[in-house]
mmCIF file of C-alpha atoms and ligand atoms in Angstrom:
data_model
loop_
_atom_site.group_PDB
_atom_site.id
_atom_site.type_symbol
_atom_site.label_atom_id
_atom_site.label_comp_id
_atom_site.label_asym_id
_atom_site.label_seq_id
_atom_site.Cartn_x
_atom_site.Cartn_y
_atom_site.Cartn_z
ATOM 1 C CA MET U 1 45.343 11.515 7.271
ATOM 2 C CA VAL U 2 42.369 14.394 7.578
ATOM 3 C CA ILE U 3 40.110 12.748 4.777
ATOM 4 C CA GLU U 4 41.310 8.943 6.842
ATOM 5 C CA LEU U 5 40.108 10.261 10.166
ATOM 6 C CA VAL U 6 36.764 12.081 8.647
ATOM 7 C CA VAL U 7 35.572 9.454 6.574
ATOM 8 C CA GLY U 8 35.857 6.333 9.182
ATOM 9 C CA ALA U 9 34.290 8.691 12.044
ATOM 10 C CA PHE U 10 31.720 9.433 9.301
ATOM 11 C CA TRP U 11 31.691 5.288 8.241
ATOM 12 C CA ALA U 12 31.638 4.817 12.111
ATOM 13 C CA MET U 13 28.604 7.061 12.799
ATOM 14 C CA LEU U 14 26.243 5.494 9.969
ATOM 15 C CA PRO U 15 24.415 2.916 12.318
ATOM 16 C CA ALA U 16 23.452 5.827 14.531
ATOM 17 C CA TYR U 17 23.049 8.597 11.675
ATOM 18 C CA VAL U 18 20.228 6.733 9.815
ATOM 19 C CA PRO U 19 17.893 5.382 12.584
ATOM 20 C CA ASN U 20 16.834 8.420 13.595
ATOM 21 C CA ASN U 21 15.903 9.183 9.204
ATOM 22 C CA ALA U 22 14.169 6.159 8.930
ATOM 23 C CA ALA U 23 12.048 6.836 11.839
ATOM 24 C CA VAL U 24 11.161 10.078 10.253
ATOM 25 C CA LEU U 25 9.710 7.153 7.306
ATOM 26 C CA ALA U 26 8.471 4.753 9.339
ATOM 27 C CA GLY U 27 6.960 7.019 12.066
ATOM 28 C CA GLY U 28 2.867 6.047 12.689
ATOM 29 C CA GLY U 29 0.935 3.951 15.204
ATOM 30 C CA ALA U 30 0.919 4.187 18.376
ATOM 31 C CA PRO U 31 2.778 5.945 20.554
ATOM 32 C CA ILE U 32 5.379 5.069 23.288
ATOM 33 C CA ASP U 33 3.931 6.933 26.648
ATOM 34 C CA GLY U 34 0.222 5.920 25.355
ATOM 35 C CA GLY U 35 -1.037 8.834 25.493
ATOM 36 C CA ARG U 36 0.185 9.081 29.091
ATOM 37 C CA THR U 37 1.007 12.380 30.494
ATOM 38 C CA TRP U 38 3.403 13.422 32.855
ATOM 39 C CA GLY U 39 2.078 16.937 35.010
ATOM 40 C CA SER U 40 0.493 18.437 32.589
ATOM 41 C CA SER U 41 2.644 17.969 29.097
ATOM 42 C CA ARG U 42 2.911 14.286 27.349
ATOM 43 C CA VAL U 43 5.607 11.244 28.921
ATOM 44 C CA LEU U 44 6.735 11.866 25.306
ATOM 45 C CA GLY U 45 4.229 12.712 23.059
ATOM 46 C CA ASP U 46 3.074 11.489 19.592
ATOM 47 C CA GLY U 47 6.609 12.030 17.626
ATOM 48 C CA LYS U 48 7.907 8.929 19.679
ATOM 49 C CA THR U 49 6.506 5.669 18.171
ATOM 50 C CA TRP U 50 6.938 2.265 18.757
ATOM 51 C CA ARG U 51 7.350 1.426 15.196
ATOM 52 C CA GLY U 52 9.980 4.358 13.697
ATOM 53 C CA THR U 53 12.324 3.324 16.842
ATOM 54 C CA LEU U 54 12.169 -0.130 16.753
ATOM 55 C CA VAL U 55 12.304 0.164 12.492
ATOM 56 C CA GLY U 56 14.987 2.499 12.776
ATOM 57 C CA THR U 57 17.161 0.490 15.284
ATOM 58 C CA LEU U 58 16.853 -2.495 12.491
ATOM 59 C CA VAL U 59 17.746 0.068 9.802
ATOM 60 C CA GLY U 60 20.759 0.996 11.821
ATOM 61 C CA PHE U 61 21.951 -2.384 12.954
ATOM 62 C CA ALA U 62 21.733 -3.619 9.684
ATOM 63 C CA LEU U 63 23.336 -1.003 7.398
ATOM 64 C CA ALA U 64 26.580 -1.659 9.864
ATOM 65 C CA PHE U 65 26.812 -5.541 8.207
ATOM 66 C CA VAL U 66 26.347 -3.564 5.148
ATOM 67 C CA CYS U 67 29.147 -1.538 5.883
ATOM 68 C CA ASN U 68 31.127 -4.488 7.205
ATOM 69 C CA ALA U 69 29.909 -6.178 4.183
ATOM 70 C CA VAL U 70 31.353 -3.271 1.418
ATOM 71 C CA ALA U 71 34.622 -1.897 3.801
ATOM 72 C CA GLY U 72 37.062 -4.016 1.508
ATOM 73 C CA SER U 73 35.913 -2.395 -1.972
ATOM 74 C CA VAL U 74 35.275 1.046 -0.535
ATOM 75 C CA GLU U 75 39.153 0.798 0.942
ATOM 76 C CA ALA U 76 40.361 -0.289 -1.759
ATOM 77 C CA ALA U 77 38.499 2.402 -4.483
ATOM 78 C CA LEU U 78 39.979 5.237 -1.959
ATOM 79 C CA GLY U 79 43.059 4.112 -0.706
ATOM 80 C CA ILE U 80 41.986 3.751 3.145
ATOM 81 C CA GLY U 81 41.299 2.536 6.488
ATOM 82 C CA LEU U 82 38.263 1.943 7.610
ATOM 83 C CA PRO U 83 36.551 0.433 10.865
ATOM 84 C CA ARG U 84 34.694 -2.295 11.112
ATOM 85 C CA PHE U 85 31.305 -2.994 13.473
ATOM 86 C CA SER U 86 31.166 -5.231 15.730
ATOM 87 C CA VAL U 87 27.154 -7.011 16.655
ATOM 88 C CA LEU U 88 26.906 -5.211 20.051
ATOM 89 C CA GLY U 89 28.621 -2.363 18.853
ATOM 90 C CA ALA U 90 26.627 -1.693 16.200
ATOM 91 C CA PHE U 91 23.066 -2.444 18.292
ATOM 92 C CA GLY U 92 24.230 0.069 20.625
ATOM 93 C CA LEU U 93 24.668 2.806 18.138
ATOM 94 C CA ALA U 94 21.725 2.337 16.129
ATOM 95 C CA PHE U 95 19.531 1.367 19.664
ATOM 96 C CA GLY U 96 21.125 3.890 21.442
ATOM 97 C CA ALA U 97 20.323 6.931 18.735
ATOM 98 C CA MET U 98 17.154 6.356 19.132
ATOM 99 C CA LEU U 99 17.065 6.331 22.598
ATOM 100 C CA GLY U 100 19.164 9.732 23.059
ATOM 101 C CA ASP U 101 16.409 11.394 20.719
ATOM 102 C CA ILE U 102 13.649 9.325 22.692
ATOM 103 C CA GLY U 103 15.244 11.087 25.880
ATOM 104 C CA ALA U 104 15.325 14.464 24.628
ATOM 105 C CA SER U 105 11.456 14.197 23.693
ATOM 106 C CA PHE U 106 11.185 13.626 27.770
ATOM 107 C CA LEU U 107 13.226 16.567 28.491
ATOM 108 C CA LYS U 108 11.511 18.261 25.919
ATOM 109 C CA ARG U 109 8.151 17.778 27.833
ATOM 110 C CA ARG U 110 9.441 18.652 30.896
ATOM 111 C CA THR U 111 9.984 22.352 29.889
ATOM 112 C CA GLY U 112 7.744 23.053 28.531
ATOM 113 C CA ARG U 113 7.839 22.579 24.883
ATOM 114 C CA GLU U 114 5.347 20.838 22.605
ATOM 115 C CA ARG U 115 5.752 17.937 20.101
ATOM 116 C CA GLY U 116 7.782 18.826 17.182
ATOM 117 C CA ALA U 117 9.668 22.407 19.442
ATOM 118 C CA ALA U 118 13.191 23.479 18.314
ATOM 119 C CA PHE U 119 15.829 22.602 21.565
ATOM 120 C CA PRO U 120 18.968 23.738 19.746
ATOM 121 C CA GLY U 121 21.595 21.512 20.639
ATOM 122 C CA LEU U 122 19.862 18.949 22.979
ATOM 123 C CA ASP U 123 18.160 18.273 18.352
ATOM 124 C CA GLN U 124 21.678 18.004 17.601
ATOM 125 C CA LEU U 125 23.610 15.684 19.881
ATOM 126 C CA ASP U 126 20.935 13.745 21.626
ATOM 127 C CA PHE U 127 21.269 10.812 19.068
ATOM 128 C CA VAL U 128 25.075 11.423 19.218
ATOM 129 C CA VAL U 129 25.642 10.820 23.335
ATOM 130 C CA GLY U 130 22.739 7.907 23.603
ATOM 131 C CA ALA U 131 24.497 6.217 20.870
ATOM 132 C CA LEU U 132 28.364 5.981 21.933
ATOM 133 C CA ALA U 133 27.008 5.989 25.511
ATOM 134 C CA LEU U 134 25.402 3.108 24.893
ATOM 135 C CA ALA U 135 27.909 1.213 22.628
ATOM 136 C CA ALA U 136 30.352 1.884 24.779
ATOM 137 C CA LEU U 137 28.264 -0.072 27.706
ATOM 138 C CA LEU U 138 27.466 -2.509 25.461
ATOM 139 C CA ASP U 139 31.177 -3.761 23.428
ATOM 140 C CA PHE U 140 33.919 -1.518 25.482
ATOM 141 C CA ALA U 141 36.544 -2.576 23.746
ATOM 142 C CA TRP U 142 35.276 -2.239 19.953
ATOM 143 C CA PHE U 143 33.978 1.367 21.109
ATOM 144 C CA ARG U 144 37.798 1.882 22.339
ATOM 145 C CA GLY U 145 38.995 1.046 19.541
ATOM 146 C CA THR U 146 36.931 2.628 17.141
ATOM 147 C CA PHE U 147 35.916 5.513 18.735
ATOM 148 C CA THR U 148 39.555 7.511 19.044
ATOM 149 C CA LEU U 149 39.452 10.391 20.775
ATOM 150 C CA PRO U 150 40.428 12.293 17.173
ATOM 151 C CA VAL U 151 37.033 10.421 15.797
ATOM 152 C CA LEU U 152 35.293 11.315 18.912
ATOM 153 C CA GLY U 153 36.223 14.771 17.897
ATOM 154 C CA VAL U 154 35.431 15.183 14.081
ATOM 155 C CA VAL U 155 32.177 13.656 14.846
ATOM 156 C CA LEU U 156 31.120 16.014 17.299
ATOM 157 C CA VAL U 157 31.918 18.587 14.773
ATOM 158 C CA LEU U 158 30.371 17.099 11.981
ATOM 159 C CA THR U 159 27.242 15.953 13.269
ATOM 160 C CA PRO U 160 25.643 18.848 13.665
ATOM 161 C CA ILE U 161 26.273 20.138 10.748
ATOM 162 C CA LEU U 162 25.018 16.786 8.674
ATOM 163 C CA HIS U 163 21.819 16.861 11.123
ATOM 164 C CA VAL U 164 20.834 20.432 10.212
ATOM 165 C CA GLY U 165 21.603 20.291 6.410
ATOM 166 C CA THR U 166 19.309 16.341 6.673
ATOM 167 C CA ASN U 167 16.651 17.549 8.579
ATOM 168 C CA ILE U 168 16.393 21.280 6.194
ATOM 169 C CA ALA U 169 16.095 18.313 3.240
ATOM 170 C CA ALA U 170 13.660 16.895 5.173
ATOM 171 C CA TYR U 171 11.776 19.983 5.573
ATOM 172 C CA TYR U 172 12.133 20.765 1.960
ATOM 173 C CA LEU U 173 10.826 17.167 0.302
ATOM 174 C CA GLY U 174 8.130 17.880 2.317
ATOM 175 C CA LEU U 175 8.842 14.390 4.943
ATOM 176 C CA LYS U 176 9.447 16.378 8.340
ATOM 177 C CA ASN U 177 7.033 18.998 9.100
ATOM 178 C CA GLU U 178 10.113 21.351 10.879
ATOM 179 C CA PRO U 179 13.267 21.963 9.408
ATOM 180 C CA TRP U 180 15.021 21.023 12.477
HETATM 181 N N1 CTP K 201 9.941 9.471 14.859
HETATM 182 C C1 CTP K 201 8.919 7.888 15.455
HETATM 183 N N2 CTP K 201 9.567 7.127 16.567
HETATM 184 C C2 CTP K 201 10.622 7.842 16.833
HETATM 185 C C3 CTP K 201 11.290 8.650 16.535
HETATM 186 C C4 CTP K 201 10.539 9.835 15.947
HETATM 187 O O1 CTP K 201 8.231 7.481 15.064
HETATM 188 N N3 CTP K 201 11.354 6.824 18.009
HETATM 189 C C5 CTP K 201 8.991 9.882 13.532
HETATM 190 C C6 CTP K 201 8.260 10.540 14.343
HETATM 191 O O2 CTP K 201 6.493 10.427 12.741
HETATM 192 C C7 CTP K 201 8.092 12.193 14.601
HETATM 193 C C8 CTP K 201 9.235 11.919 13.364
HETATM 194 O O3 CTP K 201 9.684 11.223 12.990
HETATM 195 O O4 CTP K 201 7.340 12.817 14.528
HETATM 196 C C9 CTP K 201 9.948 13.091 13.122
HETATM 197 O O5 CTP K 201 11.288 12.914 14.403
HETATM 198 P P1 CTP K 201 11.127 14.104 15.937
HETATM 199 O O6 CTP K 201 11.952 15.334 15.073
HETATM 200 O O7 CTP K 201 12.356 13.213 16.282
HETATM 201 O O8 CTP K 201 10.201 14.344 16.932
HETATM 202 P P2 CTP K 201 9.087 15.114 17.052
HETATM 203 O O9 CTP K 201 7.852 15.275 15.959
HETATM 204 O O10 CTP K 201 9.873 16.962 16.184
HETATM 205 O O11 CTP K 201 8.950 15.209 17.884
HETATM 206 P P3 CTP K 201 9.564 15.777 19.397
HETATM 207 O O12 CTP K 201 9.311 17.181 19.705
HETATM 208 O O13 CTP K 201 9.393 14.496 20.940
HETATM 209 O O14 CTP K 201 11.137 15.558 19.066
HETATM 210 K K1 K K 202 14.366 15.085 17.722
HETATM 211 MG MG1 MG K 203 11.495 17.568 15.378
#
């Protein structure tokens, strides 16, 4: 069933989708790289902070358990089955999303892109790759059962669309400096 596949894929990725947005709201304070440079550019830049990373990870992790708590009611209301999160899987998705985004900033700085510069493709998928990779690393049994090939296919198509949409919305709401 297509609805179940799409809703289930979105549900399974919620702990990975929320951290970056939470970091935008919580960001500020000391940058992770401590202001250090590598060559002529910052290692990561002022856009990757300890506070944003910590809050983003915690919000994504906590959301997984809210999802687990309400999954039964949502299943009954929609008449579909939904995935559940394991502790390690949830942590992997949330922290992995932050790590993927941090890794992308590292690559952006190495390729001469200033903080906030766009890197089409990387911007939309960095956190997905980080989230899926760390979740698979920490709890492969859960990962394999949850992210089947059809689910992964939906995630790869759905995520860039959602990412572009939420960032444009955050920009017009004045929460983000750039619409990407
Ligand atoms: N943010 C943060 N810590 C993170 C990720 C994001 O504090 N680990 C906050 C920062 O305030 C950042 C904002 O969220 O400016 C938007 O995130 P993002 O677009 O990823 O950062 P940019 O400022 O665009 O920097 P970069 O070019 O390195 O992606
Ligand atoms: K980013
Ligand atoms: Mg940005």
